[in-house]
DNA sequence: GTGTATGCAAATGTTTTGCACGTCC
DNA sequence: GGACGTGCAAAACATTTGCATACAC
């Protein structure tokens, strides 16, 4: 099951309609597993002949985020599909972000359960998800 | 050495002047070790009789962030002082954020070096810092 | 005194809202 | 058919920039 199929079933499951806009965005994310801003999505879809309003795209992503299809990377204003190595990935988000080219890439989630358990124990804080960003310089920029 | 003293020396060290505005913001952060938006800082300072322009506060935080005195939590638009348990804390930022009351609190950094080393090894990505958010419900909201 | 910091005004950029119309099931 | 989704216009909000004045060292 690829991201698109996964997403479609997820939409149904949550009683959201599969509209032309939602489907177009999902196809884009499925083809390019990378983070987009709503404005970039608008441009990308236009290239494919689909005219979309950014307002709608904001609302599309709002829904997608609610049901765990994307995660918003606030520092970049981008939405990135949550689907790592064939698996839905709602609760842990691990990214590397290059400070030079701004490229962001999802990395395999390491186990942070012991840390979460510790926080739960020490603070009484109920951890539901986590978000981990590694900032630095990517391999491409390093060799420039 | 408290946060204020630490920050003052850090400013000097980086050839930034200790101005009334910067000092006022530092005192505020020193008294309330919590994240503020520039607008909130403006209001807080006004209560103390210090009139500050948000533009200036944005610039103050920009400098503070550059020299590692604060970290911007983009998802909340807030700046949080970096100073955990009496220690400056520039490179690793671990927070718990309550999704209900939005309270954010810094937690003791656990060692993520092995993870960083792994990323460096596998991707050739040079990790310089990381940012870790635990999202969930805080102990106060849990009991409501 | 000199370079940096600040305040004000305004531009820019991002995200949200209201409402009429269109579309999915 | 009815609820939900979309487009357009506009509002609201966040952040940045330019420039003249004020302040720290």
mmCIF file of C-alpha atoms (C1' of nucleotides) in Angstrom:
data_model
loop_
_atom_site.group_PDB
_atom_site.id
_atom_site.type_symbol
_atom_site.label_atom_id
_atom_site.label_comp_id
_atom_site.label_asym_id
_atom_site.label_seq_id
_atom_site.Cartn_x
_atom_site.Cartn_y
_atom_site.Cartn_z
ATOM 1 C CA UNK A 1 0.000 0.000 0.000
ATOM 2 C CA UNK A 2 1.571 3.272 -1.065
ATOM 3 C CA UNK A 3 0.998 6.674 0.500
ATOM 4 C CA UNK A 4 -1.841 7.572 -1.816
ATOM 5 C CA UNK A 5 -3.784 4.404 -1.107
ATOM 6 C CA UNK A 6 -3.106 4.719 2.575
ATOM 7 C CA UNK A 7 -4.309 8.314 2.553
ATOM 8 C CA UNK A 8 -7.483 7.543 0.642
ATOM 9 C CA UNK A 9 -8.496 4.884 3.122
ATOM 10 C CA UNK A 10 -7.620 7.214 5.963
ATOM 11 C CA UNK A 11 -9.898 9.909 4.536
ATOM 12 C CA UNK A 12 -12.799 7.459 4.162
ATOM 13 C CA UNK A 13 -12.233 6.155 7.630
ATOM 14 C CA UNK A 14 -12.618 9.679 8.974
ATOM 15 C CA UNK A 15 -15.653 10.534 6.843
ATOM 16 C CA UNK A 16 -13.906 13.060 4.664
ATOM 17 C CA UNK A 17 -14.817 13.154 1.000
ATOM 18 C CA UNK A 18 -12.296 12.343 -1.659
ATOM 19 C CA UNK A 19 -12.461 15.489 -3.739
ATOM 20 C CA UNK A 20 -10.493 16.513 -6.795
ATOM 21 C CA UNK A 21 -8.358 18.886 -4.737
ATOM 22 C CA UNK A 22 -7.572 16.423 -1.992
ATOM 23 C CA UNK A 23 -6.795 13.745 -4.522
ATOM 24 C CA UNK A 24 -4.502 16.037 -6.522
ATOM 25 C CA UNK A 25 -2.543 17.018 -3.428
ATOM 26 C CA UNK A 26 -2.234 13.414 -2.355
ATOM 27 C CA UNK A 27 -0.925 12.379 -5.753
ATOM 28 C CA UNK A 28 1.641 15.134 -5.587
ATOM 29 C CA UNK A 29 2.791 14.039 -2.146
ATOM 30 C CA UNK A 30 2.824 10.440 -3.268
ATOM 31 C CA UNK A 31 5.044 11.207 -6.242
ATOM 32 C CA UNK A 32 7.352 13.566 -4.379
ATOM 33 C CA UNK A 33 7.722 12.493 -0.803
ATOM 34 C CA UNK A 34 8.858 15.916 0.327
ATOM 35 C CA UNK A 35 7.571 18.942 2.197
ATOM 36 C CA UNK A 36 5.662 21.656 0.376
ATOM 37 C CA UNK A 37 4.245 25.024 1.260
ATOM 38 C CA UNK A 38 0.648 25.616 0.145
ATOM 39 C CA UNK A 39 1.956 28.114 -2.408
ATOM 40 C CA UNK A 40 4.356 25.584 -3.875
ATOM 41 C CA UNK A 41 1.576 23.041 -4.128
ATOM 42 C CA UNK A 42 -0.505 25.600 -5.955
ATOM 43 C CA UNK A 43 2.311 26.064 -8.491
ATOM 44 C CA UNK A 44 2.969 22.360 -8.833
ATOM 45 C CA UNK A 45 -0.662 21.577 -9.418
ATOM 46 C CA UNK A 46 -0.914 24.363 -11.974
ATOM 47 C CA UNK A 47 1.864 22.695 -13.946
ATOM 48 C CA UNK A 48 -0.367 19.656 -14.091
ATOM 49 C CA UNK A 49 -3.293 21.751 -15.221
ATOM 50 C CA UNK A 50 -5.062 21.759 -11.863
ATOM 51 C CA UNK A 51 -6.017 25.213 -10.676
ATOM 52 C CA UNK A 52 -6.113 25.430 -6.914
ATOM 53 C CA UNK A 53 -6.625 28.269 -4.483
ATOM 54 C CA UNK A 54 -4.099 28.518 -1.643
ATOM 55 C CA UNK A 55 -6.943 28.972 0.790
ATOM 56 C CA UNK A 56 -8.274 25.594 -0.234
ATOM 57 C CA UNK A 57 -4.812 24.097 0.072
ATOM 58 C CA UNK A 58 -4.499 25.433 3.583
ATOM 59 C CA UNK A 59 -7.788 23.769 4.365
ATOM 60 C CA UNK A 60 -6.778 20.541 2.660
ATOM 61 C CA UNK A 61 -3.612 20.388 4.736
ATOM 62 C CA UNK A 62 -5.561 21.241 7.862
ATOM 63 C CA UNK A 63 -7.661 18.137 7.335
ATOM 64 C CA UNK A 64 -4.669 16.014 6.369
ATOM 65 C CA UNK A 65 -2.838 17.072 9.486
ATOM 66 C CA UNK A 66 -5.839 16.321 11.660
ATOM 67 C CA UNK A 67 -5.953 12.721 10.498
ATOM 68 C CA UNK A 68 -2.194 12.291 10.521
ATOM 69 C CA UNK A 69 -1.437 12.300 6.811
ATOM 70 C CA UNK A 70 0.956 15.187 6.992
ATOM 71 C CA UNK A 71 2.921 17.037 9.606
ATOM 72 C CA UNK A 72 3.429 20.762 9.597
ATOM 73 C CA UNK A 73 7.028 21.845 9.974
ATOM 74 C CA UNK A 74 6.301 25.272 11.401
ATOM 75 C CA UNK A 75 9.809 26.611 11.145
ATOM 76 C CA UNK A 76 9.612 26.226 7.393
ATOM 77 C CA UNK A 77 5.875 26.670 6.872
ATOM 78 C CA UNK A 78 5.818 23.339 5.089
ATOM 79 C CA UNK A 79 3.724 20.229 5.242
ATOM 80 C CA UNK A 80 5.442 16.891 4.920
ATOM 81 C CA UNK A 81 3.728 13.565 4.264
ATOM 82 C CA UNK A 82 3.881 11.146 7.172
ATOM 83 C CA UNK A 83 4.735 7.843 5.674
ATOM 84 C CA UNK A 84 8.101 6.322 6.239
ATOM 85 C CA UNK A 85 9.271 3.147 4.621
ATOM 86 C CA UNK A 86 5.848 1.935 3.755
ATOM 87 C CA UNK A 87 4.430 2.609 7.141
ATOM 88 C CA UNK A 88 2.087 5.277 8.395
ATOM 89 C CA UNK A 89 3.881 7.356 10.908
ATOM 90 C CA UNK A 90 1.581 9.488 12.938
ATOM 91 C CA UNK A 91 3.206 9.856 16.286
ATOM 92 C CA UNK A 92 6.876 10.287 15.761
ATOM 93 C CA UNK A 93 8.390 12.673 13.344
ATOM 94 C CA UNK A 94 12.127 12.730 12.910
ATOM 95 C CA UNK A 95 13.636 15.081 10.394
ATOM 96 C CA UNK A 96 16.988 16.382 9.335
ATOM 97 C CA UNK A 97 16.962 19.959 8.082
ATOM 98 C CA UNK A 98 19.875 21.499 6.223
ATOM 99 C CA UNK A 99 20.432 25.059 7.346
ATOM 100 C CA UNK A 100 21.974 25.990 4.014
ATOM 101 C CA UNK A 101 19.687 24.566 1.344
ATOM 102 C CA UNK A 102 16.719 24.109 3.707
ATOM 103 C CA UNK A 103 16.170 20.610 2.412
ATOM 104 C CA UNK A 104 14.261 18.527 4.900
ATOM 105 C CA UNK A 105 14.205 14.784 4.965
ATOM 106 C CA UNK A 106 12.461 12.314 7.191
ATOM 107 C CA UNK A 107 14.692 9.835 8.950
ATOM 108 C CA UNK A 108 13.939 6.519 10.476
ATOM 109 C CA UNK A 109 12.478 6.909 13.923
ATOM 110 C CA UNK A 110 14.615 5.749 16.742
ATOM 111 C CA UNK A 111 13.033 4.570 19.895
ATOM 112 C CA UNK A 112 12.344 7.375 22.327
ATOM 113 C CA UNK A 113 9.974 5.387 24.484
ATOM 114 C CA UNK A 114 12.286 5.304 27.456
ATOM 115 C CA UNK A 115 12.568 9.079 27.313
ATOM 116 C CA UNK A 116 8.811 9.447 27.028
ATOM 117 C CA UNK A 117 8.282 7.107 29.926
ATOM 118 C CA UNK A 118 10.697 9.132 32.007
ATOM 119 C CA UNK A 119 8.840 12.356 31.261
ATOM 120 C CA UNK A 120 5.557 10.709 32.062
ATOM 121 C CA UNK A 121 6.952 9.482 35.347
ATOM 122 C CA UNK A 122 8.725 12.669 36.386
ATOM 123 C CA UNK A 123 6.269 15.326 35.246
ATOM 124 C CA UNK A 124 2.983 13.502 35.033
ATOM 125 C CA UNK A 125 2.884 14.686 31.454
ATOM 126 C CA UNK A 126 1.080 12.343 29.086
ATOM 127 C CA UNK A 127 3.169 12.175 25.929
ATOM 128 C CA UNK A 128 1.112 11.531 22.807
ATOM 129 C CA UNK A 129 3.607 12.257 20.090
ATOM 130 C CA UNK A 130 6.959 13.785 19.554
ATOM 131 C CA UNK A 131 8.711 15.816 16.962
ATOM 132 C CA UNK A 132 12.448 15.734 16.506
ATOM 133 C CA UNK A 133 14.471 17.990 14.265
ATOM 134 C CA UNK A 134 18.155 17.586 13.558
ATOM 135 C CA UNK A 135 19.626 20.811 12.272
ATOM 136 C CA UNK A 136 22.897 20.980 10.456
ATOM 137 C CA UNK A 137 24.393 20.691 6.995
ATOM 138 C CA UNK A 138 23.487 18.027 4.452
ATOM 139 C CA UNK A 139 25.977 15.959 2.515
ATOM 140 C CA UNK A 140 25.476 17.960 -0.676
ATOM 141 C CA UNK A 141 26.108 21.339 0.969
ATOM 142 C CA UNK A 142 29.054 19.947 2.906
ATOM 143 C CA UNK A 143 30.971 19.258 -0.292
ATOM 144 C CA UNK A 144 30.440 22.739 -1.731
ATOM 145 C CA UNK B 1 25.382 32.433 37.808
ATOM 146 C CA UNK B 2 21.767 32.953 36.874
ATOM 147 C CA UNK B 3 20.321 33.380 33.414
ATOM 148 C CA UNK B 4 20.603 37.150 33.479
ATOM 149 C CA UNK B 5 24.261 37.126 34.419
ATOM 150 C CA UNK B 6 24.982 34.406 31.934
ATOM 151 C CA UNK B 7 23.229 36.351 29.194
ATOM 152 C CA UNK B 8 25.023 39.603 29.956
ATOM 153 C CA UNK B 9 28.408 37.945 29.680
ATOM 154 C CA UNK B 10 27.312 36.230 26.503
ATOM 155 C CA UNK B 11 26.326 39.558 24.970
ATOM 156 C CA UNK B 12 29.659 41.152 25.871
ATOM 157 C CA UNK B 13 31.514 38.154 24.553
ATOM 158 C CA UNK B 14 29.804 38.632 21.201
ATOM 159 C CA UNK B 15 30.297 42.405 21.078
ATOM 160 C CA UNK B 16 26.669 43.288 21.496
ATOM 161 C CA UNK B 17 25.784 46.294 23.593
ATOM 162 C CA UNK B 18 23.839 45.925 26.775
ATOM 163 C CA UNK B 19 20.979 48.289 26.065
ATOM 164 C CA UNK B 20 17.946 49.158 28.127
ATOM 165 C CA UNK B 21 15.723 47.054 25.888
ATOM 166 C CA UNK B 22 17.935 43.991 25.901
ATOM 167 C CA UNK B 23 18.394 44.243 29.630
ATOM 168 C CA UNK B 24 14.665 44.573 30.230
ATOM 169 C CA UNK B 25 13.910 41.512 28.145
ATOM 170 C CA UNK B 26 16.615 39.525 29.876
ATOM 171 C CA UNK B 27 15.264 40.449 33.289
ATOM 172 C CA UNK B 28 11.826 39.326 32.217
ATOM 173 C CA UNK B 29 13.146 35.996 30.974
ATOM 174 C CA UNK B 30 15.211 35.611 34.099
ATOM 175 C CA UNK B 31 12.203 36.144 36.348
ATOM 176 C CA UNK B 32 9.822 34.025 34.301
ATOM 177 C CA UNK B 33 11.665 31.170 32.712
ATOM 178 C CA UNK B 34 9.008 30.678 30.083
ATOM 179 C CA UNK B 35 8.382 31.294 26.399
ATOM 180 C CA UNK B 36 7.013 34.636 25.241
ATOM 181 C CA UNK B 37 5.874 36.106 21.968
ATOM 182 C CA UNK B 38 7.284 39.541 21.142
ATOM 183 C CA UNK B 39 3.806 41.005 21.675
ATOM 184 C CA UNK B 40 3.526 39.447 25.112
ATOM 185 C CA UNK B 41 6.924 40.826 26.029
ATOM 186 C CA UNK B 42 5.768 44.241 24.912
ATOM 187 C CA UNK B 43 2.783 43.989 27.246
ATOM 188 C CA UNK B 44 4.805 42.619 30.135
ATOM 189 C CA UNK B 45 7.386 45.355 29.834
ATOM 190 C CA UNK B 46 4.675 47.985 29.641
ATOM 191 C CA UNK B 47 3.370 46.760 32.996
ATOM 192 C CA UNK B 48 6.804 47.539 34.360
ATOM 193 C CA UNK B 49 6.770 50.965 32.788
ATOM 194 C CA UNK B 50 9.090 50.098 29.925
ATOM 195 C CA UNK B 51 7.721 51.067 26.545
ATOM 196 C CA UNK B 52 9.020 48.798 23.812
ATOM 197 C CA UNK B 53 8.266 48.475 20.140
ATOM 198 C CA UNK B 54 7.580 44.953 18.873
ATOM 199 C CA UNK B 55 9.922 45.575 15.985
ATOM 200 C CA UNK B 56 12.703 46.133 18.467
ATOM 201 C CA UNK B 57 11.698 43.031 20.367
ATOM 202 C CA UNK B 58 11.864 40.966 17.211
ATOM 203 C CA UNK B 59 15.349 42.319 16.700
ATOM 204 C CA UNK B 60 16.329 41.697 20.299
ATOM 205 C CA UNK B 61 15.222 38.086 20.023
ATOM 206 C CA UNK B 62 16.991 37.737 16.714
ATOM 207 C CA UNK B 63 20.260 38.647 18.414
ATOM 208 C CA UNK B 64 19.512 36.489 21.442
ATOM 209 C CA UNK B 65 18.796 33.529 19.233
ATOM 210 C CA UNK B 66 21.982 34.038 17.260
ATOM 211 C CA UNK B 67 24.117 33.801 20.380
ATOM 212 C CA UNK B 68 22.101 30.973 21.890
ATOM 213 C CA UNK B 69 20.256 32.800 24.649
ATOM 214 C CA UNK B 70 16.831 31.844 23.410
ATOM 215 C CA UNK B 71 15.288 29.348 21.083
ATOM 216 C CA UNK B 72 12.385 30.098 18.824
ATOM 217 C CA UNK B 73 9.545 27.604 19.083
ATOM 218 C CA UNK B 74 8.112 28.205 15.637
ATOM 219 C CA UNK B 75 4.936 26.250 16.141
ATOM 220 C CA UNK B 76 3.958 28.684 18.874
ATOM 221 C CA UNK B 77 5.744 31.806 17.641
ATOM 222 C CA UNK B 78 7.469 32.031 21.013
ATOM 223 C CA UNK B 79 10.979 32.496 22.234
ATOM 224 C CA UNK B 80 12.121 30.480 25.195
ATOM 225 C CA UNK B 81 15.246 31.115 27.241
ATOM 226 C CA UNK B 82 17.899 28.448 26.900
ATOM 227 C CA UNK B 83 19.126 27.774 30.342
ATOM 228 C CA UNK B 84 18.384 24.513 32.040
ATOM 229 C CA UNK B 85 19.314 23.764 35.599
ATOM 230 C CA UNK B 86 21.888 26.468 35.832
ATOM 231 C CA UNK B 87 23.522 25.539 32.587
ATOM 232 C CA UNK B 88 23.544 27.210 29.217
ATOM 233 C CA UNK B 89 21.948 24.949 26.729
ATOM 234 C CA UNK B 90 22.577 25.968 23.166
ATOM 235 C CA UNK B 91 22.506 22.862 21.098
ATOM 236 C CA UNK B 92 19.816 20.662 22.419
ATOM 237 C CA UNK B 93 16.327 21.799 23.110
ATOM 238 C CA UNK B 94 13.870 19.407 24.644
ATOM 239 C CA UNK B 95 10.392 20.613 25.410
ATOM 240 C CA UNK B 96 7.068 19.277 26.476
ATOM 241 C CA UNK B 97 4.090 21.136 25.078
ATOM 242 C CA UNK B 98 0.577 20.694 26.406
ATOM 243 C CA UNK B 99 -1.906 20.623 23.560
ATOM 244 C CA UNK B 100 -4.672 21.896 25.815
ATOM 245 C CA UNK B 101 -3.201 24.813 27.747
ATOM 246 C CA UNK B 102 -0.270 25.306 25.346
ATOM 247 C CA UNK B 103 2.104 25.496 28.271
ATOM 248 C CA UNK B 104 5.632 24.666 27.220
ATOM 249 C CA UNK B 105 8.351 23.550 29.533
ATOM 250 C CA UNK B 106 11.952 22.656 28.968
ATOM 251 C CA UNK B 107 12.988 19.211 30.100
ATOM 252 C CA UNK B 108 16.368 17.823 30.865
ATOM 253 C CA UNK B 109 18.180 16.816 27.718
ATOM 254 C CA UNK B 110 18.725 13.149 27.268
ATOM 255 C CA UNK B 111 21.629 11.953 25.266
ATOM 256 C CA UNK B 112 20.875 11.722 21.569
ATOM 257 C CA UNK B 113 24.473 11.482 20.493
ATOM 258 C CA UNK B 114 24.196 7.915 19.297
ATOM 259 C CA UNK B 115 21.272 8.917 17.116
ATOM 260 C CA UNK B 116 23.165 11.906 15.772
ATOM 261 C CA UNK B 117 26.185 9.741 15.061
ATOM 262 C CA UNK B 118 24.010 7.307 13.199
ATOM 263 C CA UNK B 119 22.555 10.050 11.026
ATOM 264 C CA UNK B 120 25.981 11.422 10.352
ATOM 265 C CA UNK B 121 27.163 7.973 9.347
ATOM 266 C CA UNK B 122 24.174 6.991 7.228
ATOM 267 C CA UNK B 123 23.345 10.246 5.491
ATOM 268 C CA UNK B 124 26.561 12.198 5.633
ATOM 269 C CA UNK B 125 24.523 14.895 7.336
ATOM 270 C CA UNK B 126 26.481 16.996 9.815
ATOM 271 C CA UNK B 127 24.230 17.442 12.848
ATOM 272 C CA UNK B 128 24.854 20.696 14.698
ATOM 273 C CA UNK B 129 21.881 20.846 16.999
ATOM 274 C CA UNK B 130 18.577 19.228 17.563
ATOM 275 C CA UNK B 131 15.139 20.215 18.690
ATOM 276 C CA UNK B 132 12.793 17.800 20.357
ATOM 277 C CA UNK B 133 9.162 18.433 21.190
ATOM 278 C CA UNK B 134 6.978 16.126 23.217
ATOM 279 C CA UNK B 135 3.335 16.841 22.582
ATOM 280 C CA UNK B 136 0.604 15.699 24.881
ATOM 281 C CA UNK B 137 -1.315 16.712 27.963
ATOM 282 C CA UNK B 138 0.248 18.202 31.076
ATOM 283 C CA UNK B 139 -0.440 17.040 34.594
ATOM 284 C CA UNK B 140 -2.702 20.018 35.363
ATOM 285 C CA UNK B 141 -4.921 19.526 32.316
ATOM 286 C CA UNK B 142 -5.028 15.767 32.899
ATOM 287 C CA UNK B 143 -6.789 16.214 36.201
ATOM 288 C CA UNK B 144 -9.453 18.515 34.805
ATOM 289 C "C1'" DG C 1 32.503 60.524 18.429
ATOM 290 C "C1'" DT C 2 31.146 56.542 16.097
ATOM 291 C "C1'" DG C 3 28.835 52.604 15.226
ATOM 292 C "C1'" DT C 4 25.078 50.199 16.845
ATOM 293 C "C1'" DA C 5 20.260 50.020 18.527
ATOM 294 C "C1'" DT C 6 15.680 51.834 18.495
ATOM 295 C "C1'" DG C 7 11.152 53.775 16.995
ATOM 296 C "C1'" DC C 8 8.031 54.735 13.574
ATOM 297 C "C1'" DA C 9 5.863 53.948 9.239
ATOM 298 C "C1'" DA C 10 5.065 50.993 5.862
ATOM 299 C "C1'" DA C 11 5.732 46.889 3.075
ATOM 300 C "C1'" DT C 12 5.588 42.054 2.788
ATOM 301 C "C1'" DG C 13 4.247 37.528 3.841
ATOM 302 C "C1'" DT C 14 1.286 34.098 6.059
ATOM 303 C "C1'" DT C 15 -2.878 32.310 7.651
ATOM 304 C "C1'" DT C 16 -7.802 32.811 8.670
ATOM 305 C "C1'" DT C 17 -12.651 34.064 7.921
ATOM 306 C "C1'" DG C 18 -17.196 34.925 5.642
ATOM 307 C "C1'" DC C 19 -20.059 33.897 2.227
ATOM 308 C "C1'" DA C 20 -21.979 32.394 -2.231
ATOM 309 C "C1'" DC C 21 -21.598 28.697 -5.274
ATOM 310 C "C1'" DG C 22 -20.309 23.995 -6.705
ATOM 311 C "C1'" DT C 23 -19.614 19.059 -5.995
ATOM 312 C "C1'" DC C 24 -19.430 14.533 -3.776
ATOM 313 C "C1'" DC C 25 -22.042 10.692 -1.882
ATOM 314 C "C1'" DG D 1 -31.031 16.649 -1.734
ATOM 315 C "C1'" DG D 2 -28.180 17.917 1.698
ATOM 316 C "C1'" DA D 3 -23.901 18.375 3.790
ATOM 317 C "C1'" DC D 4 -19.503 19.308 2.885
ATOM 318 C "C1'" DG D 5 -15.788 21.484 -0.028
ATOM 319 C "C1'" DT D 6 -14.098 25.299 -2.880
ATOM 320 C "C1'" DG D 7 -13.109 29.971 -4.744
ATOM 321 C "C1'" DC D 8 -12.952 34.726 -4.188
ATOM 322 C "C1'" DA D 9 -12.429 38.829 -1.539
ATOM 323 C "C1'" DA D 10 -11.002 40.664 2.398
ATOM 324 C "C1'" DA D 11 -9.536 40.679 7.116
ATOM 325 C "C1'" DA D 12 -6.347 39.525 10.575
ATOM 326 C "C1'" DC D 13 -2.043 38.452 12.065
ATOM 327 C "C1'" DA D 14 3.084 37.868 11.917
ATOM 328 C "C1'" DT D 15 7.406 39.361 10.409
ATOM 329 C "C1'" DT D 16 10.655 42.327 7.844
ATOM 330 C "C1'" DT D 17 12.658 46.594 5.894
ATOM 331 C "C1'" DG D 18 14.090 51.540 5.386
ATOM 332 C "C1'" DC D 19 15.332 55.426 7.402
ATOM 333 C "C1'" DA D 20 15.964 59.140 10.753
ATOM 334 C "C1'" DT D 21 17.028 59.708 15.577
ATOM 335 C "C1'" DA D 22 18.938 58.198 20.069
ATOM 336 C "C1'" DC D 23 22.056 55.768 22.915
ATOM 337 C "C1'" DA D 24 26.090 52.686 24.559
ATOM 338 C "C1'" DC D 25 30.784 52.360 24.869
#
